[in-house]
PDB file of C-alpha atoms and ligand atoms in Angstrom:
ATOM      1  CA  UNK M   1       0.000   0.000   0.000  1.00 53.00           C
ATOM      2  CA  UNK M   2       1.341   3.285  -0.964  1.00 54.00           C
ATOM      3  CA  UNK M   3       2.015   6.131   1.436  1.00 57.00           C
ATOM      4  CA  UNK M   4      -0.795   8.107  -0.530  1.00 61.00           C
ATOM      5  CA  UNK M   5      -3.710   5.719  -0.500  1.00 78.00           C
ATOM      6  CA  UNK M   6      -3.133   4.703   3.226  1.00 93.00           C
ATOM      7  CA  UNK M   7      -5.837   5.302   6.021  1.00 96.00           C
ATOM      8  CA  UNK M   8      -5.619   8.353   8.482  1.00 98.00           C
ATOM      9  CA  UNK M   9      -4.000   6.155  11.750  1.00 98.00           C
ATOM     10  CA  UNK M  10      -5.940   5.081  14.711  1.00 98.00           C
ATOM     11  CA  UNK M  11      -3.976   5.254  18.021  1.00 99.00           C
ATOM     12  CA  UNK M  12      -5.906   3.091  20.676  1.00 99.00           C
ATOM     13  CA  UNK M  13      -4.971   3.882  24.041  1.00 99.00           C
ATOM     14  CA  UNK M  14      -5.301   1.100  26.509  1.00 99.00           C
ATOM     15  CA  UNK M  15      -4.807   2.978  29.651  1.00 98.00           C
ATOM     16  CA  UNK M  16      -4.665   0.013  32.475  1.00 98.00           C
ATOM     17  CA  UNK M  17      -4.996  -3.387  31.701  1.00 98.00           C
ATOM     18  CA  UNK M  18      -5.361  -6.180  34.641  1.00 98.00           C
ATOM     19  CA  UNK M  19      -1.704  -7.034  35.435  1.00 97.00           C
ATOM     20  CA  UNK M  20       0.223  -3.700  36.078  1.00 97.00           C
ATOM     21  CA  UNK M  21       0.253  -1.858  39.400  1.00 98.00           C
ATOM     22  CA  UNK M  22       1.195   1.358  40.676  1.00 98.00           C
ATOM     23  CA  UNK M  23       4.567  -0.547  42.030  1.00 98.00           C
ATOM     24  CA  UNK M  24       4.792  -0.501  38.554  1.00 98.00           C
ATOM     25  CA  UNK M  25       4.696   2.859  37.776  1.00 98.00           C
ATOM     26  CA  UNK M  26       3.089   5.421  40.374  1.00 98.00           C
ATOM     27  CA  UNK M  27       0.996   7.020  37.500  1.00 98.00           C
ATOM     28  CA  UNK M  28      -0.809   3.775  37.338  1.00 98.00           C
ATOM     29  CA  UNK M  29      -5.008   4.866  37.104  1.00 98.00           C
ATOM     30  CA  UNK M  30      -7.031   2.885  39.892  1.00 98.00           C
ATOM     31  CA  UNK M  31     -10.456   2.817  39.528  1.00 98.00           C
ATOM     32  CA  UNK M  32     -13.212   4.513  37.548  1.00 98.00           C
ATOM     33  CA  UNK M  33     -12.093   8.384  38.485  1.00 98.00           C
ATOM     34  CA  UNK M  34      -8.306   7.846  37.508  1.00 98.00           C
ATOM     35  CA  UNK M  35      -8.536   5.888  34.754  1.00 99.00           C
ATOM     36  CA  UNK M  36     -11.606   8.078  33.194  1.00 99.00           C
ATOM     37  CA  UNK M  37      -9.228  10.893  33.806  1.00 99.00           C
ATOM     38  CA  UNK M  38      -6.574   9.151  32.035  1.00 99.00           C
ATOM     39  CA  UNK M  39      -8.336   7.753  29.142  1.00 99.00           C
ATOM     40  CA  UNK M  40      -9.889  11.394  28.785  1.00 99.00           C
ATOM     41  CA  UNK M  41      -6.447  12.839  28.275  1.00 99.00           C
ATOM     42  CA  UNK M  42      -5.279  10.321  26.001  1.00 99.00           C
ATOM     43  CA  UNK M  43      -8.532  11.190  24.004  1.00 99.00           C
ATOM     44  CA  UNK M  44      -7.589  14.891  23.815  1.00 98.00           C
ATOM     45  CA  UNK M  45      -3.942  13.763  22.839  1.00 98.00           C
ATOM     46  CA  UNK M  46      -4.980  12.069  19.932  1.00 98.00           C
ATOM     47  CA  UNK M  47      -6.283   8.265  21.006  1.00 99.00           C
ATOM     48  CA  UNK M  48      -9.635   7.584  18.808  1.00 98.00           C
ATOM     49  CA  UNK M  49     -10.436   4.290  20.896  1.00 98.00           C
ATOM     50  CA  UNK M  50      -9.787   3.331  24.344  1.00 99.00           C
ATOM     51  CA  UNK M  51      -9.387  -0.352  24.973  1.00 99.00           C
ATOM     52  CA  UNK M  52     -10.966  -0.144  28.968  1.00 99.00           C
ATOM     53  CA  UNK M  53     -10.243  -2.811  31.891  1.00 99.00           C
ATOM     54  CA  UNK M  54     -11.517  -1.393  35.036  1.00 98.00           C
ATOM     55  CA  UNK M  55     -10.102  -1.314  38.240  1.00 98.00           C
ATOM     56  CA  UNK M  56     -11.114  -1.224  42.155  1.00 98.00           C
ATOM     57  CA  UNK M  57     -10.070   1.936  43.906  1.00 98.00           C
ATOM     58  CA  UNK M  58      -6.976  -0.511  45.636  1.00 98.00           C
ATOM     59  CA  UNK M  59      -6.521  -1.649  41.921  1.00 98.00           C
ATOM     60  CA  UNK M  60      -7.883  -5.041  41.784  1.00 98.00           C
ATOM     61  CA  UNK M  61      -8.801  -5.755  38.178  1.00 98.00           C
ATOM     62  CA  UNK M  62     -12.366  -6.204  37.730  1.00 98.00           C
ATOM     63  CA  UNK M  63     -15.057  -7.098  35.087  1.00 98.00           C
ATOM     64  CA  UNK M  64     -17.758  -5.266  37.050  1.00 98.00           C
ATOM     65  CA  UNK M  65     -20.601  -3.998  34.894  1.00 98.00           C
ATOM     66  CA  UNK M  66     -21.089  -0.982  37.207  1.00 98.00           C
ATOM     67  CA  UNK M  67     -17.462  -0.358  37.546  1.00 98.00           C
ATOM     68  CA  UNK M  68     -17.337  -0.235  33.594  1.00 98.00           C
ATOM     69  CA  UNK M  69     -20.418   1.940  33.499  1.00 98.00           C
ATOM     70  CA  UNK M  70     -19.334   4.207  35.787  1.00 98.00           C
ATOM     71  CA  UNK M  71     -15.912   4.858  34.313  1.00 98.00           C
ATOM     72  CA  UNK M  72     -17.628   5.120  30.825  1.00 98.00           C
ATOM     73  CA  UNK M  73     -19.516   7.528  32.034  1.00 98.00           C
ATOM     74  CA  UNK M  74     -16.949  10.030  33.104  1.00 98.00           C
ATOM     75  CA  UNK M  75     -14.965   9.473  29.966  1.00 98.00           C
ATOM     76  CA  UNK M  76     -18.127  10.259  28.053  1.00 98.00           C
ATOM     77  CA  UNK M  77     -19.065  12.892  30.178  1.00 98.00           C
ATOM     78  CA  UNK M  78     -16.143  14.955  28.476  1.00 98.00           C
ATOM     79  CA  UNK M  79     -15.111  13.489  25.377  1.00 98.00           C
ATOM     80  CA  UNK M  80     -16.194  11.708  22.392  1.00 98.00           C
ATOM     81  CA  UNK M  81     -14.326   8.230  21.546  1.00 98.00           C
ATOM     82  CA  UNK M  82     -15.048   4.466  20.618  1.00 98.00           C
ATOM     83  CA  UNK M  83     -15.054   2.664  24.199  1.00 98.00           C
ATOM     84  CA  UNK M  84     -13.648  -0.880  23.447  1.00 98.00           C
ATOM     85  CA  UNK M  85     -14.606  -2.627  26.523  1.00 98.00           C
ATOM     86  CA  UNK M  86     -12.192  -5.926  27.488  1.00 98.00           C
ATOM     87  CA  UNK M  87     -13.987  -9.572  27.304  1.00 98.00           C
ATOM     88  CA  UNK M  88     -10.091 -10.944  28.234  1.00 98.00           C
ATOM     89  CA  UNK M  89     -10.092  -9.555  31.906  1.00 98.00           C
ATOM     90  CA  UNK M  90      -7.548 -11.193  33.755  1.00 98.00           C
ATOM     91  CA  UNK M  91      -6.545 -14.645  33.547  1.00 98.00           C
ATOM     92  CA  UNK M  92      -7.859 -15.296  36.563  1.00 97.00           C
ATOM     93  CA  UNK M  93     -11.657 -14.086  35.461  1.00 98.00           C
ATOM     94  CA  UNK M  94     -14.059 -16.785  34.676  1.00 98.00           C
ATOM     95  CA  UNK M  95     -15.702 -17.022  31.439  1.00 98.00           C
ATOM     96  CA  UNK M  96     -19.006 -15.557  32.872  1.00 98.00           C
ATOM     97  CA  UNK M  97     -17.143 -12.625  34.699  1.00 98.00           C
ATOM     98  CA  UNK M  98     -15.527 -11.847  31.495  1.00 98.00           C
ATOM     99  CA  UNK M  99     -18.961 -11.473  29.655  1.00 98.00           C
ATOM    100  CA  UNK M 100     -20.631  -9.748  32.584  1.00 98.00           C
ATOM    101  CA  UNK M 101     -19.937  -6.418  30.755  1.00 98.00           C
ATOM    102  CA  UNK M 102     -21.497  -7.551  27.480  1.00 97.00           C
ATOM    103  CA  UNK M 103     -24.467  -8.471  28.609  1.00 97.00           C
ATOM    104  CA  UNK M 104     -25.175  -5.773  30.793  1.00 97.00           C
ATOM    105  CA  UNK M 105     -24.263  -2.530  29.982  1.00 98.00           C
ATOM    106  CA  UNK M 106     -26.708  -0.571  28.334  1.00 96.00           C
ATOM    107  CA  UNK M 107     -26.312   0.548  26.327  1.00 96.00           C
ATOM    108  CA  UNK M 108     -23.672  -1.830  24.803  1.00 97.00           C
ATOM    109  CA  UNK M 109     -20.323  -0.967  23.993  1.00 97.00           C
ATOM    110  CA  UNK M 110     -19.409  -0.396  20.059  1.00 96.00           C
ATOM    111  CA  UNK M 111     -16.500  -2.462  20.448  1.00 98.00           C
ATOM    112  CA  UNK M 112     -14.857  -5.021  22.750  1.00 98.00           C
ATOM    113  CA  UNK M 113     -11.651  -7.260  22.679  1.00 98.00           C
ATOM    114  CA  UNK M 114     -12.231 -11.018  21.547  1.00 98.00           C
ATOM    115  CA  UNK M 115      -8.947 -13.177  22.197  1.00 98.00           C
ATOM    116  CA  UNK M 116      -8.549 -15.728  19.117  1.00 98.00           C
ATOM    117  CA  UNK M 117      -6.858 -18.316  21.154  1.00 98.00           C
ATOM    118  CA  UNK M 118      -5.476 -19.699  24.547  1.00 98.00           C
ATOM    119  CA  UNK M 119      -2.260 -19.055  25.199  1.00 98.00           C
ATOM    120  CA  UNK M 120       0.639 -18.804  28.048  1.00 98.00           C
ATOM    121  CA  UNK M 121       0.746 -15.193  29.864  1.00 98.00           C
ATOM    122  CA  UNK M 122       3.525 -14.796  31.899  1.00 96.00           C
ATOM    123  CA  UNK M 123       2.986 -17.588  35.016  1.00 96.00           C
ATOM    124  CA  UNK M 124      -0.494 -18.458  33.778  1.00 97.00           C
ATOM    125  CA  UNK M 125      -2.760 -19.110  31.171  1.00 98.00           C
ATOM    126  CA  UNK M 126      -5.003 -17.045  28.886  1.00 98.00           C
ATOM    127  CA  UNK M 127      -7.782 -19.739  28.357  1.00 98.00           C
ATOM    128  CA  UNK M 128      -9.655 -18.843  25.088  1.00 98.00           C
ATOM    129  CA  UNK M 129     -10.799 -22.490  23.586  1.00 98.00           C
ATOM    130  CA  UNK M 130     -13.035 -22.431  20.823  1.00 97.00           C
ATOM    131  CA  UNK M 131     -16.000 -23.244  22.523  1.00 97.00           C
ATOM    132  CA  UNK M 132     -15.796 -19.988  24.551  1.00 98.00           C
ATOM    133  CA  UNK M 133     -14.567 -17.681  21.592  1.00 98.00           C
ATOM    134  CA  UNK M 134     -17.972 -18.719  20.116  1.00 98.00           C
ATOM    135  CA  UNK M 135     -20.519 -18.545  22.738  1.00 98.00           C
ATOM    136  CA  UNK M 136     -18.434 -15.272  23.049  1.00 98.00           C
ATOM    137  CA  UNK M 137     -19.042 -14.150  19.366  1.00 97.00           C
ATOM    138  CA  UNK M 138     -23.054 -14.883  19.990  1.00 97.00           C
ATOM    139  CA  UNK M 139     -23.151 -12.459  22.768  1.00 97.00           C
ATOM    140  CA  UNK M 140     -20.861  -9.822  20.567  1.00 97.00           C
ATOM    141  CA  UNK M 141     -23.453 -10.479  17.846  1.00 96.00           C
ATOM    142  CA  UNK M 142     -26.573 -10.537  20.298  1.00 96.00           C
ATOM    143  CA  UNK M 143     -25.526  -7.286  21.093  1.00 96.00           C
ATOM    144  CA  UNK M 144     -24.794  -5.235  17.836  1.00 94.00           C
ATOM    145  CA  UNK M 145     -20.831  -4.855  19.218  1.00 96.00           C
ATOM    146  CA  UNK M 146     -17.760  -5.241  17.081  1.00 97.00           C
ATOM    147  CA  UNK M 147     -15.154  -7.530  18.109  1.00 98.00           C
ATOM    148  CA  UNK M 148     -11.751  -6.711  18.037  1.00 98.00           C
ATOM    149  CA  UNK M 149      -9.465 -10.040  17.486  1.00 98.00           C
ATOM    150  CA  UNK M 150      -6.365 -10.071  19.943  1.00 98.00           C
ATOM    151  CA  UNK M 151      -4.351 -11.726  18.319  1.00 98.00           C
ATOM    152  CA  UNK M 152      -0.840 -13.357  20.741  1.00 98.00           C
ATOM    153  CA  UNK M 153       0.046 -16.269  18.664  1.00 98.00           C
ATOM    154  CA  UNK M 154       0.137 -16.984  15.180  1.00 97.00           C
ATOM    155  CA  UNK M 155      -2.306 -19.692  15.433  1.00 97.00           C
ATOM    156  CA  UNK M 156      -4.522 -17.232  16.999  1.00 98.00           C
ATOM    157  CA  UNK M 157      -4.690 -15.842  13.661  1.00 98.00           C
ATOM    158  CA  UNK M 158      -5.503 -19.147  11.606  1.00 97.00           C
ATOM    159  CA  UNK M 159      -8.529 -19.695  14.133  1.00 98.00           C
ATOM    160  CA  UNK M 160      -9.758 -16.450  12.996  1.00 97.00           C
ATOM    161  CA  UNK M 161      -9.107 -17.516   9.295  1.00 97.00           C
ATOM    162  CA  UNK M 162     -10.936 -20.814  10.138  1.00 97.00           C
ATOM    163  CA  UNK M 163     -14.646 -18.958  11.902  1.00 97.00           C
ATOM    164  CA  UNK M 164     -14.211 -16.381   8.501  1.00 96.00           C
ATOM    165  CA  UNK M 165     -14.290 -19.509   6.603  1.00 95.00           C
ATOM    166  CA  UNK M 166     -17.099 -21.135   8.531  1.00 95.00           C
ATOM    167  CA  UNK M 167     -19.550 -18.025   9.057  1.00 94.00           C
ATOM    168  CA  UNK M 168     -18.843 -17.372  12.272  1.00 94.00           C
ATOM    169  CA  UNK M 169     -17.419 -14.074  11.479  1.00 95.00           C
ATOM    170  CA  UNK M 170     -18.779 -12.421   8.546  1.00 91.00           C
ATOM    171  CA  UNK M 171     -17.649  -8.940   6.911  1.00 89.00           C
ATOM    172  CA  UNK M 172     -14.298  -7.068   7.044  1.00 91.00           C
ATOM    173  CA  UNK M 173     -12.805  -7.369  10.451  1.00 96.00           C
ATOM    174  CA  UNK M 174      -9.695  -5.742  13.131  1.00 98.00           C
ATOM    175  CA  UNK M 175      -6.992  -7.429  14.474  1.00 98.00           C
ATOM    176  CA  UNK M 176      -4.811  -6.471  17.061  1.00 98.00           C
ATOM    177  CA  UNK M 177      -1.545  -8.477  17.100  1.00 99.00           C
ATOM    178  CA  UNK M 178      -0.296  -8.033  20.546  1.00 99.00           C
ATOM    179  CA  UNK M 179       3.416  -9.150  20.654  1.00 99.00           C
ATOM    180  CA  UNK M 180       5.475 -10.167  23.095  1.00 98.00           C
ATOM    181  CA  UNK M 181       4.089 -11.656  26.161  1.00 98.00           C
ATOM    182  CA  UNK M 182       6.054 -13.280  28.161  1.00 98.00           C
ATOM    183  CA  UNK M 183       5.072 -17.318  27.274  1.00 97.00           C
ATOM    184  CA  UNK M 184       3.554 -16.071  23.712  1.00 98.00           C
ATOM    185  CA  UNK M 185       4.708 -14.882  20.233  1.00 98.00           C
ATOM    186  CA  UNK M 186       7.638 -12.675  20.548  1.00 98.00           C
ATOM    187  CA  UNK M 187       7.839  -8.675  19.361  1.00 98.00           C
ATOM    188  CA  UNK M 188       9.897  -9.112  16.468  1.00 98.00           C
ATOM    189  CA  UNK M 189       9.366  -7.194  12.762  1.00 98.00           C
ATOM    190  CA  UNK M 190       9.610 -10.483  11.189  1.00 98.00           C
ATOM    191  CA  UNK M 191       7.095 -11.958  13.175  1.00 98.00           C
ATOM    192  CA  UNK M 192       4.727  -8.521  12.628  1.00 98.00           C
ATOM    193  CA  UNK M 193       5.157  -8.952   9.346  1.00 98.00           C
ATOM    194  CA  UNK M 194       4.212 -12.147   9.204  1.00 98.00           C
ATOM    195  CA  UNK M 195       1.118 -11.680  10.750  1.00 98.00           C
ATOM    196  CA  UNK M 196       0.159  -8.977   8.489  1.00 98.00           C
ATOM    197  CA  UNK M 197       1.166 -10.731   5.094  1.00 97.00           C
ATOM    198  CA  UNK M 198      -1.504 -13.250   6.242  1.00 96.00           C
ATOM    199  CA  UNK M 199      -4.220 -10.791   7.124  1.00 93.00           C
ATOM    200  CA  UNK M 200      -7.803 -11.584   4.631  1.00 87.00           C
ATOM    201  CA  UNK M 201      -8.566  -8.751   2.360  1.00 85.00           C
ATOM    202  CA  UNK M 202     -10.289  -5.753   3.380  1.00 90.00           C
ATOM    203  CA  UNK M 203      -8.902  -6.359   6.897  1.00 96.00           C
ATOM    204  CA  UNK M 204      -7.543  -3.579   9.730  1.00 98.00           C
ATOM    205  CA  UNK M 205      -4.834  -4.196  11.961  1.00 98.00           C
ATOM    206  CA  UNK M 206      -3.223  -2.476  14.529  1.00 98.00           C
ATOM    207  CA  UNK M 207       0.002  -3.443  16.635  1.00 99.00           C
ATOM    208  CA  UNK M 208       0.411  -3.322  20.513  1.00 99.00           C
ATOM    209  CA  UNK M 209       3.862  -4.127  21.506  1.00 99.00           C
ATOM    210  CA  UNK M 210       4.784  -5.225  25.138  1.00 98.00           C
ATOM    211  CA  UNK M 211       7.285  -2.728  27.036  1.00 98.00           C
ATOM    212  CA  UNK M 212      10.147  -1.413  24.502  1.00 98.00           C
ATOM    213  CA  UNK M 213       8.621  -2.999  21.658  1.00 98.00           C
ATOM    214  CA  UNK M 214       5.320  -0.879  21.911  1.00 98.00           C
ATOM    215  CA  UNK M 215       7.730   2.377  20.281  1.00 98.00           C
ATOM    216  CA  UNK M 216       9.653   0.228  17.611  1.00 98.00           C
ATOM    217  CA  UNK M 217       6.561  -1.934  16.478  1.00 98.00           C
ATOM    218  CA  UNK M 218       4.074   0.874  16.850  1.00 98.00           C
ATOM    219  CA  UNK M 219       6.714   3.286  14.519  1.00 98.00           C
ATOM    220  CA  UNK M 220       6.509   0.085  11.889  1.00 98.00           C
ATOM    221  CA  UNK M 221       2.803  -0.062  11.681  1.00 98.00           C
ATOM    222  CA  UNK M 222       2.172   3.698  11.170  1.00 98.00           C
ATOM    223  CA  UNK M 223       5.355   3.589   8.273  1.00 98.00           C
ATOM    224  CA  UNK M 224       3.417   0.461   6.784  1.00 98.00           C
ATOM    225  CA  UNK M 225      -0.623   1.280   6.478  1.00 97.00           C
ATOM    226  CA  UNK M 226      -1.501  -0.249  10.388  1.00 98.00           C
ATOM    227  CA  UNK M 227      -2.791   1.096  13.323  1.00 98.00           C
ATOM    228  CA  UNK M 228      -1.004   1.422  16.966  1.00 98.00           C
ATOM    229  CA  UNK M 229      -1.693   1.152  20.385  1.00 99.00           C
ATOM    230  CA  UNK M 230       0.314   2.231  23.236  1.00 99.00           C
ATOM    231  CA  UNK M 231      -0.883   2.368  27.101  1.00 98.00           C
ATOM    232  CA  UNK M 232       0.214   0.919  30.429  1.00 98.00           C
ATOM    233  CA  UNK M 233      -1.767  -2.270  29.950  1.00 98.00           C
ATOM    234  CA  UNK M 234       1.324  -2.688  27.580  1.00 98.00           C
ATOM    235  CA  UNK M 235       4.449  -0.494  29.031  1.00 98.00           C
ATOM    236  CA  UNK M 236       4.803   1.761  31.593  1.00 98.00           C
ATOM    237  CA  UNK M 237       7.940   2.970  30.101  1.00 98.00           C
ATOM    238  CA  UNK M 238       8.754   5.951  28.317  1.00 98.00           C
ATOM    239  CA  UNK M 239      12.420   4.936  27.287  1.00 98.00           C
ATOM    240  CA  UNK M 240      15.018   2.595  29.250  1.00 97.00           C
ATOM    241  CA  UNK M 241      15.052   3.154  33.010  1.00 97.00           C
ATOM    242  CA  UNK M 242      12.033   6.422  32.693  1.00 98.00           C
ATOM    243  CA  UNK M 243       8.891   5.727  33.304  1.00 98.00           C
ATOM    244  CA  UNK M 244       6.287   7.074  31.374  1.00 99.00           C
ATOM    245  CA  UNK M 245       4.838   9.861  33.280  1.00 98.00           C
ATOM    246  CA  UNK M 246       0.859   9.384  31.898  1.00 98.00           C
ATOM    247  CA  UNK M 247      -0.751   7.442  28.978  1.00 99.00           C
ATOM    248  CA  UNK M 248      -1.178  10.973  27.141  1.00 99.00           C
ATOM    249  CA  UNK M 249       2.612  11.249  26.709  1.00 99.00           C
ATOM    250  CA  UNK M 250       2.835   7.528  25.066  1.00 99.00           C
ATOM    251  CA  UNK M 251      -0.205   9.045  22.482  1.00 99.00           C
ATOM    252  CA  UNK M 252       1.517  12.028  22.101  1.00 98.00           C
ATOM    253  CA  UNK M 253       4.464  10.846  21.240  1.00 98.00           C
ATOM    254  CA  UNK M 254       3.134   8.088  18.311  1.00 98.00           C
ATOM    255  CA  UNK M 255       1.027  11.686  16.992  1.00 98.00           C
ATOM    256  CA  UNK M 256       4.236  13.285  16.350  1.00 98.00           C
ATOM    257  CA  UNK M 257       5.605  10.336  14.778  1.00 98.00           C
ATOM    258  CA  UNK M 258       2.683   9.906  12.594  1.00 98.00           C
ATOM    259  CA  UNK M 259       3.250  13.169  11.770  1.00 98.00           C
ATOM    260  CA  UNK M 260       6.240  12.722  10.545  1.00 98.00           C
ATOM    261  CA  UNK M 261       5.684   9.818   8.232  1.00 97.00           C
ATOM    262  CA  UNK M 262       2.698  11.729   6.404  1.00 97.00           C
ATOM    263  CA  UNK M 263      -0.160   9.451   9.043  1.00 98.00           C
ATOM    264  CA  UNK M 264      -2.733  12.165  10.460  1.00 97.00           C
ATOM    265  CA  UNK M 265      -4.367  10.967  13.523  1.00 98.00           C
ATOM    266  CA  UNK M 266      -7.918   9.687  12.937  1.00 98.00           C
ATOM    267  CA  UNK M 267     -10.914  11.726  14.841  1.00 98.00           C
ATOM    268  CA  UNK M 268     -13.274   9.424  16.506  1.00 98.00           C
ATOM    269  CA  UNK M 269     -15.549   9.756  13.951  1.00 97.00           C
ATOM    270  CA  UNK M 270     -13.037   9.012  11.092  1.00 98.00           C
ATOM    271  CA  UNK M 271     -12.635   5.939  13.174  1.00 98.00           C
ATOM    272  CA  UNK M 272     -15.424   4.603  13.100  1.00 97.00           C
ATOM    273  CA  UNK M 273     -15.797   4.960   9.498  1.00 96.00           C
ATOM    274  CA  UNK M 274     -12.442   2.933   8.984  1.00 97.00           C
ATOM    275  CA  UNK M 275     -13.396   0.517  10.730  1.00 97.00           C
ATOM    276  CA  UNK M 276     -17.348   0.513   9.617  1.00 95.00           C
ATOM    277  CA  UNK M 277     -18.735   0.299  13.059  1.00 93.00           C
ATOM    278  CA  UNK M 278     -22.198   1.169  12.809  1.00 71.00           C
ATOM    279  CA  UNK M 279     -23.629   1.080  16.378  1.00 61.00           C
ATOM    280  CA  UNK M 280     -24.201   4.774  17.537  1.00 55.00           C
ATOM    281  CA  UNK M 281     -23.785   5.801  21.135  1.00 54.00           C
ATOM    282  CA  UNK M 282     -26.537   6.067  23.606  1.00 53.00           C
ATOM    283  CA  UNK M 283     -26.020   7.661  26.804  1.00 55.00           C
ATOM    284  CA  UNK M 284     -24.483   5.512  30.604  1.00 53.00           C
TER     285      UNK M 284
HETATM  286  N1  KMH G   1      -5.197  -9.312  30.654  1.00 78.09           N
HETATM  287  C1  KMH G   1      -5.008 -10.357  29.710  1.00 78.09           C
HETATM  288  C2  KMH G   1      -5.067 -11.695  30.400  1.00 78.09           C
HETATM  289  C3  KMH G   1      -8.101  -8.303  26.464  1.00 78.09           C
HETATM  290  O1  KMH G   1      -8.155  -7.240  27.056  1.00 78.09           O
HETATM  291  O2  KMH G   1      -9.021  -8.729  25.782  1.00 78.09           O
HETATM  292  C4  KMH G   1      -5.978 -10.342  28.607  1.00 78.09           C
HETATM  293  C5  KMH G   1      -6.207  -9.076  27.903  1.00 78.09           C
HETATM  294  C6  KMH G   1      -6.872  -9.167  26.593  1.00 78.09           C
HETATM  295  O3  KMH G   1      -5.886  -8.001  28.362  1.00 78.09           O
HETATM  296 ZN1   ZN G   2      -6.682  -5.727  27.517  1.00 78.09          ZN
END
C-alpha cells in the first residue's frame, strides 16, 4: 500500500490493563475516576479508541458492569471516543465474569476485545478455547458490538481464518496483534510482518507491543498502512530506566511520529468509518 492511498491512523490507548500496578509505575489509574481521567487525556492527545479494563479503587482488576459503566460515564461525560470494553479480563476471570460487561451494559459498547486463542501469559494461562470464543461471538453479535481479534500467537490468527471460513465471522474485520508476552509470540518485525502478510482482504490491523517494543513496532505499523496502540496495559515505560509519566505522553508521542511519516491521527468519527462500526452511542 502506498504512502498516498493509506488510512488516516488510529492510536488506541489502553490505559490500564489487569496485570500492572502502581509498584509498577506510580501514574498507574485505579479505579473509575483515575482511569476516566486518564483515558480522557489520552482522548484529547490524539487516542480515537480506548481499549478499557476497570479497576477497584486498591486496583484489583475487575469485570464489574457498574465499575465499567461508571468509568464510561466520566470518559463520556467529556469526550467523544469508541469505548472498546475488554472480554479478556484477567486470567484469573471466569468465562461468565468476562462477559458480565457484554451483557449488561446498556447501552452496549461499540466495540470489545475477543482473544482468538489460549495461550501462556507470563505464570499463567489465557484460556480462550473455541468453545468460549464462540458462545463469546453470539453475545458480541446478540448485542450489535464489534469484536476486536487479539491476536498473541500466530495460530490465533488461523482460528480467525478458520470462523471467517465457517460463518462465524462475517464482513471485514480488526486485528490487534499483541506481541510479546512473556510465554507467547515474541515482538519481532519479522514476526509482525508475518502476521500482516496473512491478514484476509479488506482487513484492519493495529500493533500493541509489550514494554520497549510498543515504540519500535508501533513506529513500523504507522510507516506500513496499520494502526497502533500504546498504554500501560502494555508499558509503563517511556524509554530505558524512565517511566512514562501518563498514557497521554505515550499518544503524544506516536502523533508526532505519525506526523512525521505523512499518518494524520484519525478523529473518533473518522474511526469509526475505517473501521465501519455502525452502532451509535446512547447515553451511561
Ligand atoms: N489481561 C489479559 C489476560 C483483552 O483485554 O481482551 C488479557 C487481555 C486481553 O488483556
Ligand atoms: Zn486488555
Amino acid at each position: 500500500m502506498g504512502v498516498n492511498n493509506m488510512d488516516k491512523l488510529i492510536i488506541t490507548c489502553a490505559p490500564v490493563g489487569a496485570e500492572t500496578m502502581k509498584s509498577d509505575n506510580p501514574h498507574q489509574p485505579y479505579g473509575p475516576e483515575e482511569i476516566a481521567l486518564a483515558a480522557i487525556a489520552a482522548v484529547r492527545s490524539g487516542a480515537s479508541i480506548i481499549h478499557l479494563h476497570v479497576r477497584e479503587d486498591d486496583g484489583t482488576p475487575s469485570q464489574s458492569p457498574t465499575l465499567f459503566a461508571e468509568t464510561i460515564r466520566h470518559i463520556k461525560a467529556e469526550v467523544d471516543c469508541i469505548v472498546q470494553i475488554s472480554t479478556g479480563g484477567a486470567v484469573s476471570a471466569t468465562e461468565e465474569e468476562r462477559l458480565l460487561p457484554i451483557r449488561e451494559l446498556i447501552p452496549s459498547p461499540e466495540m470489545a476485545s475477543l482473544t482468538m486463542g489460549t495461550c501462556n501469559f507470563g505464570d499463567g494461562v489465557f484460556w480462550n478455547p473455541l468453545g468460549l470464543i464462540k458462545r463469546f461471538l453470539a453475545e458480541f453479535q446478540r448485542h450489535g458490538i464489534k469484536p476486536e481479534l487479539e491476536i498473541f500467537e500466530l495460530g490465533h490468527l488461523d482460528n480467525a481464518l478458520r470462523l471467517l471460513k465457517e460463518g462465524a465471522l462475517a464482513g471485514p474485520q480488526h486485528c490487534d496483534f499483541v506481541l510479546g508476552v512473556p510465554g507467547a509470540m515474541a515482538a519481532t518485525p519479522a514476526n509482525l510482518l508475518q502476521l500482516v502478510s496473512r491478514m484476509p482482504a479488506g482487513s484492519t490491523w493495529t500493533v500493541a507491543g509489550i514494554g520497549k517494543a510498543e515504540l519500535l513496532l508501533g513506529t513500523i505499523a504507522i510507516a506500513i498502512g496499520g494502526h497502533v496502540r500504546v498504554g500501560f496495559e502494555d508499558n509503563v515505560f517511556y524509554r530505558k530506566g524512565e517511566l512514562a509519566l501518563s498514557n497521554a505522553q505515550l499518544v503524544e508521542r506516536m502523533k508526532r511520529i505519525a506526523a512525521e511519516l505523512n499518518r494524520p491521527v484519525a478523529t473518533p468519527a473518522e474511526a469509526r468509518a475505517i473501521l465501519k462500526l455502525l452502532k451509535s452511542q446512547g447515553s451511561y
